[in-house]
Amino acid sequence: MTSQAQRVVITYAAPLVFLSTDHWKQIHASLVSQLPLRNLHWKSPSRPIRTIQELDVKLVPLETLREDQTASQIPQTVLGKPLLNIYIFICEDSEAYKATTRKQIKEWHASVSQRKNQEWLLVHVVRPDQSVAQGRLFQMKTSVLDKVKADFNTDKKDRCVQLVWSAERDNPAVWADLTARIKEGVLSAFDIALTQREEEVRRSEGQKQMPGWNFCTFFILKESLASSLEGMNMPEDALQQYHELETTFFQVLSEKNLSWFGPLITPSSSDDSAPLLSVAKKPYRDLILANTISVFDFRVYLLARQCALLSKIGDMEEICRKTVTFLTTIARTLRGVEDTLPPFFIEAWIYSSALSVVDQCDEWARPLQLSKSASSTFSAAKGELVELARSQLDIFGEAAGHLPNKPPFSLALPESYNASKASQITEASQTISRTDLSAVILDREAFYELYVVVTNRAIELYASAGRRKFALKLHGSLAALDVHRGRLSSALQTYTSLPAHYSPHGWTSLEAFMLNRALDIHASAEKVKDREWIHILLHFLRAYVDDTGMDLLLTHDDSQAYVAQLVSALKDAAHALDADTPYPDHPALSVSISEHDAHLAEVRDGSLLKVVVYNRLPCELSVDEVEVQLAGRENSRLLFAHAASRLAPGPNELTLFCPSSSGGTYTLFSTQISIARLHFQWKHAKTAKQLRAGNMPALVRIPKDLKALDVKLKQPPRIELGTSSKVMVILSTGRNDVATAKVTLGAPSGIHFKYQDVEMNGDDAPPIRKDDNFVTFLDLKQGQTVIAAIPHSDASAYHFMRINIAVEYVTVSEPEVTRTLRLSRVVATSLPVAINVEDFFRGTRLFTRFTLSTTSHQHVRIRSTCLLLPDEADGVEITSCIAQKPSVVTITPAQPGRFLFQMDASRGQVRDALKLQISYRMLREEVESLIELAVGEVVSEKPSLESLRQDLVDRLVQALETNASWVGLYGVTGELSVPGIILGDDEMGTALRQVTEILNKRRSTTSFGEWREIVIPVDVPQMHILAAARLQIMENPFSLEKSKKRSRPLYAGQPISALLTVHTSFHWSPPEDTKVDSYLMRYDIEDLTHDWLVSGRKRGDFVAKDDETFSVPITLIALHHGALPLPKIGVTALPIPGEHRMRSSVVPGCETHQVHGAEKVLVLPRGGRSTFVVNMGVNTSM
């Protein structure tokens, strides 16, 4: 039986006259074009529904098949006979059907209806272009088709179909009905035939325990099921049949009932080189039927059929995996009868079979479109086959003496291999039928060439599959081959490069072996122990400590002495390095923190940290320095170090020193151990993903050293807007006599410090050295505090500015140590108060009201405010209109402060800006200053409390922060009552009690602490026209001025004479408009229709001149009695004729003051007596 599955056969027949026409040839060609059949849905009662995507069909004439042949007793596929018989005819009318067509169909029907498991179908072909009326044509068609159905559809199954077709109108849609009937007929016949064959298989399988049952006969019977399913393009179902056969075979094998088979193996001369998956190399079915097939051949045939079906499924990977398992399993079985086989038959057979399967799979996979993942796994599986073939070359090479009997070559040797087998290698070179293998067995160089070619082929397959570890292992074997061949340079390069690929995957044993070989080759080649050698050794030590190293040093008995020798050589090589060489994360050494609370050095600036250095090497290691780096906020770093030390195997406790005095909580960032210029480094910083997983960093707490050098920043005591911004740097030396202290400030992007313009404050200012990037203080004494003002660029875009401070200083006592202090301070850049200005013009006087409100949640204390005139402002006086009581005003978020000033410019003018000077301080700063003074007073009385000074301040400040009930009392009396403070009986409690007693005393808040000043420039407002509008009640219409005392009362409804006056002044006009002597203006009396009626010129224009008054009389009528406000007068300036700016008229500025705005007039209700004369009519009686 060949590997090609039999196709489904469909026969066709037709009248002989019709078969000889061109019309039939056209129909036949069109019918063949509809094949293969697609999308068949097989619904079997015993199986779930199956969808056949494509079914190959063979269309043959009926007369070519003969049913009178003697039926074979050997079970064949159910597709060996036709599944469907089709009869195609043309009949134009009923008369022709009765005369000839019916008889022809009956003869054909009688022939095919007797055939078992076959279906039949009648196809009536009709031409659509017949020259007959459509109605009659339709009737004729229906009539013939109905007669055919009535004559032959006897079992209620419609087997008649009409095909309306012509060569000119060959539309695939016209074939839809016919192809559907063909699919239905094929599946129906196949289902019946397959069900019958399955029943035969079940019957045979049920007789397995009965005498006379034959496995080989059962195999042929069940295989016919697989072949039938394969022919129907259902390879999965066919493969399942072979799986069941394989299971049955293993049961028979376990029962050791092999009477239906020949011997285990009967090798022929070509068995060791024939393609493994070929079923044509031997008559396997004949051998199975004859019960003479060997177990070996049977297993090979079964594998070949399974792989052929897997290739149709497209599972190339499974073919290779199955073949690898098969070859290794059969090889173990054949080892038991190896003495009966030709020399090295098993190795030659595995070698040839593995390579032939790879070639066959490549051929099968060529038309397939494999996905990226499927292609990757396929390549990996092929790589395993090629590597299996390569391992057979290891056996050949060692037997022929081409390869040494040691790893990695000896790993492929079977357990049954012995030295005596090497004597058979010459005979094997003559008996092995694979020419490319037999030709190289005795030729050393040719063998090496074949070995490298096969190995590289496996490497390429592994590499394309992404299986780097397997590819690297084979690279190692090629390096071992180079060593054996004396190619040390190539071997060293390979052994050196491989460990970097093994290490990420945890192959420590293989990694150590490769590195050990690299070290040996390096020594054999007598190369210099340079940087490359150091890296090889360090990689070896890494693998050694990870895998204990005891069973890896295959060429050294005393591994401990060997490692000690390497470590000693490492130190010498490290001193010979010409540049620093870092090596990260070496497992031979590790550094951990033993105490997470560092200790102050006390007598000098710096802190001490205890660590444990663990040495995992079996020998002592001398190092030059151990370093631990801690990380704090804003990327600040602290470096703890310990000088030269000898690290014994196991834990070593060391105390490291850091000269920096930065206190706080830090995380372990990195550690380093140095040997000359070789640096072992470890990173301990945690990533965000590790932190989310709960892998927290190691913390180290460093106490604040109160006696160390320190730097603080604050705003300058006087801030004047419009001048260069500055920050005050306050440097305290503490316990140190400082030779030099270099201060560098770092701020947000865009902020630059101007070190060249640094100014020193105070009388005892030290010498300084200015640079573009820093400022250096020189010769600072112990306990000295210096203050420097450093200007910087505009920072108004920030409310607060975080400044990073870096101080590098050298003390007089330790000139060889450069200490670095890194701090981060926050300095406010915005003003603590927001200022709102309101201006009120009154002739030559200007009233200005400043409203100060806090810009944060903190309270601001205002001691004084002052509005200052420029120096050249003669004749102008400014007075404060509000007396400050109390003397200090507290501004809160809910309570702003208001300050009013009057500027009298009657005897002069002021054009330049004024300056508002505010003396202030924050309430928090004031309270902290008071607390520090109180604590300092207590400490001065008892110096032993100096170490508790900062703790006392922090405790008190924290208590005030948590409870704000003290603020009200402090603001009134100056008494600071600290709430919620717990006073114990210890030294701290006693000190707190003394401090709180001092704080509870009444005091003036201006008697302590520093006050700051803000100087804010205030522009003098300008106005073109000031109008003072007034409405005066006149005694009578002829009065020229208002009388001092009105003699007549005012009544509702009474006409009242009034005079409207507008006094204009140009005193506050801009300087550029001082030459303008008049403006055109308009007045408008407010319309109070509920209170007054206005008679006269309610609105009018007039010309305004400086210090002149415009007047106009009007009459008012009160609409009701009561105290009524007089109407207001609106005065506006009109555009200046002839002047335009930006295509718009120019309107001068004008501000109007209602002089009578606060006045009201009393209007009385109208009273008195009225006499009316009433006409009573005429008396007619007289």
PDB file of N, CA and C in Angstrom, residues 1 73-77 197 201 204 214-227 242 245 284-291 298 301:
ATOM      1  N   MET A   1       0.862  -1.198   0.000  1.00  0.00           N
ATOM      2  CA  MET A   1       0.000   0.000   0.000  1.00  0.00           C
ATOM      3  C   MET A   1       0.889   1.237   0.000  1.00  0.00           C
ATOM      4  N   GLN A  73     -10.451 -11.121  -0.596  1.00  0.00           N
ATOM      5  CA  GLN A  73     -10.708 -11.420   0.801  1.00  0.00           C
ATOM      6  C   GLN A  73      -9.950 -10.487   1.744  1.00  0.00           C
ATOM      7  N   ILE A  74      -9.011  -9.725   1.190  1.00  0.00           N
ATOM      8  CA  ILE A  74      -8.229  -8.806   2.015  1.00  0.00           C
ATOM      9  C   ILE A  74      -9.034  -7.523   2.175  1.00  0.00           C
ATOM     10  N   PRO A  75      -9.276  -7.100   3.416  1.00  0.00           N
ATOM     11  CA  PRO A  75     -10.071  -5.872   3.607  1.00  0.00           C
ATOM     12  C   PRO A  75      -9.404  -4.683   2.930  1.00  0.00           C
ATOM     13  N   GLN A  76     -10.193  -4.002   2.119  1.00  0.00           N
ATOM     14  CA  GLN A  76      -9.709  -2.807   1.443  1.00  0.00           C
ATOM     15  C   GLN A  76     -10.477  -1.593   1.964  1.00  0.00           C
ATOM     16  N   THR A  77     -10.047  -0.436   1.572  1.00  0.00           N
ATOM     17  CA  THR A  77     -10.747   0.787   1.946  1.00  0.00           C
ATOM     18  C   THR A  77     -12.143   0.809   1.332  1.00  0.00           C
ATOM     19  N   ARG A 197     -18.238  -1.293   8.021  1.00  0.00           N
ATOM     20  CA  ARG A 197     -16.853  -1.702   8.267  1.00  0.00           C
ATOM     21  C   ARG A 197     -16.523  -1.584   9.762  1.00  0.00           C
ATOM     22  N   VAL A 201     -15.075  -4.379  12.412  1.00  0.00           N
ATOM     23  CA  VAL A 201     -13.911  -4.200  13.296  1.00  0.00           C
ATOM     24  C   VAL A 201     -14.289  -4.517  14.736  1.00  0.00           C
ATOM     25  N   SER A 204     -14.526  -8.201  15.212  1.00  0.00           N
ATOM     26  CA  SER A 204     -13.217  -8.852  15.272  1.00  0.00           C
ATOM     27  C   SER A 204     -12.518  -8.561  16.591  1.00  0.00           C
ATOM     28  N   ASN A 214      -6.260 -13.295  15.037  1.00  0.00           N
ATOM     29  CA  ASN A 214      -4.955 -12.919  14.491  1.00  0.00           C
ATOM     30  C   ASN A 214      -4.832 -11.401  14.534  1.00  0.00           C
ATOM     31  N   PHE A 215      -3.786 -10.935  15.210  1.00  0.00           N
ATOM     32  CA  PHE A 215      -3.601  -9.480  15.315  1.00  0.00           C
ATOM     33  C   PHE A 215      -3.335  -8.852  13.960  1.00  0.00           C
ATOM     34  N   CYS A 216      -2.545  -9.532  13.142  1.00  0.00           N
ATOM     35  CA  CYS A 216      -2.195  -8.937  11.846  1.00  0.00           C
ATOM     36  C   CYS A 216      -3.435  -8.777  10.969  1.00  0.00           C
ATOM     37  N   THR A 217      -4.322  -9.814  10.989  1.00  0.00           N
ATOM     38  CA  THR A 217      -5.567  -9.682  10.227  1.00  0.00           C
ATOM     39  C   THR A 217      -6.414  -8.538  10.766  1.00  0.00           C
ATOM     40  N   PHE A 218      -6.480  -8.449  12.103  1.00  0.00           N
ATOM     41  CA  PHE A 218      -7.228  -7.339  12.718  1.00  0.00           C
ATOM     42  C   PHE A 218      -6.611  -5.993  12.337  1.00  0.00           C
ATOM     43  N   PHE A 219      -5.296  -5.955  12.259  1.00  0.00           N
ATOM     44  CA  PHE A 219      -4.616  -4.699  11.899  1.00  0.00           C
ATOM     45  C   PHE A 219      -5.014  -4.253  10.500  1.00  0.00           C
ATOM     46  N   ILE A 220      -5.005  -5.221   9.524  1.00  0.00           N
ATOM     47  CA  ILE A 220      -5.353  -4.873   8.154  1.00  0.00           C
ATOM     48  C   ILE A 220      -6.799  -4.401   8.075  1.00  0.00           C
ATOM     49  N   LEU A 221      -7.686  -5.065   8.857  1.00  0.00           N
ATOM     50  CA  LEU A 221      -9.099  -4.685   8.843  1.00  0.00           C
ATOM     51  C   LEU A 221      -9.290  -3.272   9.410  1.00  0.00           C
ATOM     52  N   LYS A 222      -8.691  -3.021  10.540  1.00  0.00           N
ATOM     53  CA  LYS A 222      -8.864  -1.698  11.148  1.00  0.00           C
ATOM     54  C   LYS A 222      -8.139  -0.622  10.359  1.00  0.00           C
ATOM     55  N   GLU A 223      -7.047  -0.997   9.702  1.00  0.00           N
ATOM     56  CA  GLU A 223      -6.339   0.000   8.893  1.00  0.00           C
ATOM     57  C   GLU A 223      -7.180   0.449   7.713  1.00  0.00           C
ATOM     58  N   SER A 224      -8.073  -0.438   7.247  1.00  0.00           N
ATOM     59  CA  SER A 224      -8.951  -0.031   6.146  1.00  0.00           C
ATOM     60  C   SER A 224      -9.858   1.116   6.575  1.00  0.00           C
ATOM     61  N   LEU A 225     -10.237   1.147   7.866  1.00  0.00           N
ATOM     62  CA  LEU A 225     -10.992   2.286   8.376  1.00  0.00           C
ATOM     63  C   LEU A 225     -10.170   3.562   8.274  1.00  0.00           C
ATOM     64  N   ALA A 226      -8.909   3.483   8.705  1.00  0.00           N
ATOM     65  CA  ALA A 226      -8.043   4.661   8.656  1.00  0.00           C
ATOM     66  C   ALA A 226      -7.845   5.134   7.224  1.00  0.00           C
ATOM     67  N   SER A 227      -7.651   4.182   6.307  1.00  0.00           N
ATOM     68  CA  SER A 227      -7.452   4.572   4.912  1.00  0.00           C
ATOM     69  C   SER A 227      -8.706   5.220   4.344  1.00  0.00           C
ATOM     70  N   TYR A 242      -5.000   4.711  14.001  1.00  0.00           N
ATOM     71  CA  TYR A 242      -3.641   4.201  14.187  1.00  0.00           C
ATOM     72  C   TYR A 242      -3.215   4.283  15.647  1.00  0.00           C
ATOM     73  N   LEU A 245      -4.701   1.273  17.161  1.00  0.00           N
ATOM     74  CA  LEU A 245      -3.934   0.093  16.759  1.00  0.00           C
ATOM     75  C   LEU A 245      -2.632  -0.001  17.542  1.00  0.00           C
ATOM     76  N   TYR A 284       5.337  -3.910   3.259  1.00  0.00           N
ATOM     77  CA  TYR A 284       4.912  -4.062   4.652  1.00  0.00           C
ATOM     78  C   TYR A 284       3.582  -4.786   4.785  1.00  0.00           C
ATOM     79  N   ARG A 285       2.571  -4.438   3.945  1.00  0.00           N
ATOM     80  CA  ARG A 285       1.255  -5.071   4.082  1.00  0.00           C
ATOM     81  C   ARG A 285       1.318  -6.553   3.766  1.00  0.00           C
ATOM     82  N   ASP A 286       2.130  -6.914   2.780  1.00  0.00           N
ATOM     83  CA  ASP A 286       2.273  -8.343   2.459  1.00  0.00           C
ATOM     84  C   ASP A 286       2.915  -9.094   3.620  1.00  0.00           C
ATOM     85  N   LEU A 287       3.914  -8.474   4.234  1.00  0.00           N
ATOM     86  CA  LEU A 287       4.565  -9.120   5.374  1.00  0.00           C
ATOM     87  C   LEU A 287       3.602  -9.249   6.547  1.00  0.00           C
ATOM     88  N   ILE A 288       2.735  -8.219   6.730  1.00  0.00           N
ATOM     89  CA  ILE A 288       1.759  -8.289   7.823  1.00  0.00           C
ATOM     90  C   ILE A 288       0.752  -9.394   7.555  1.00  0.00           C
ATOM     91  N   LEU A 289       0.261  -9.498   6.319  1.00  0.00           N
ATOM     92  CA  LEU A 289      -0.713 -10.542   5.980  1.00  0.00           C
ATOM     93  C   LEU A 289      -0.102 -11.932   6.095  1.00  0.00           C
ATOM     94  N   ALA A 290       1.201 -12.007   5.804  1.00  0.00           N
ATOM     95  CA  ALA A 290       1.871 -13.315   5.883  1.00  0.00           C
ATOM     96  C   ALA A 290       2.314 -13.650   7.303  1.00  0.00           C
ATOM     97  N   ASN A 291       2.061 -12.754   8.250  1.00  0.00           N
ATOM     98  CA  ASN A 291       2.466 -12.960   9.652  1.00  0.00           C
ATOM     99  C   ASN A 291       3.971 -13.188   9.780  1.00  0.00           C
ATOM    100  N   PHE A 298       7.352  -3.645  11.745  1.00  0.00           N
ATOM    101  CA  PHE A 298       5.984  -3.256  12.044  1.00  0.00           C
ATOM    102  C   PHE A 298       5.950  -1.890  12.724  1.00  0.00           C
ATOM    103  N   TYR A 301       6.624   0.754  10.142  1.00  0.00           N
ATOM    104  CA  TYR A 301       5.469   1.006   9.268  1.00  0.00           C
ATOM    105  C   TYR A 301       4.395   1.807  10.005  1.00  0.00           C
TER     106      TYR A 301
END
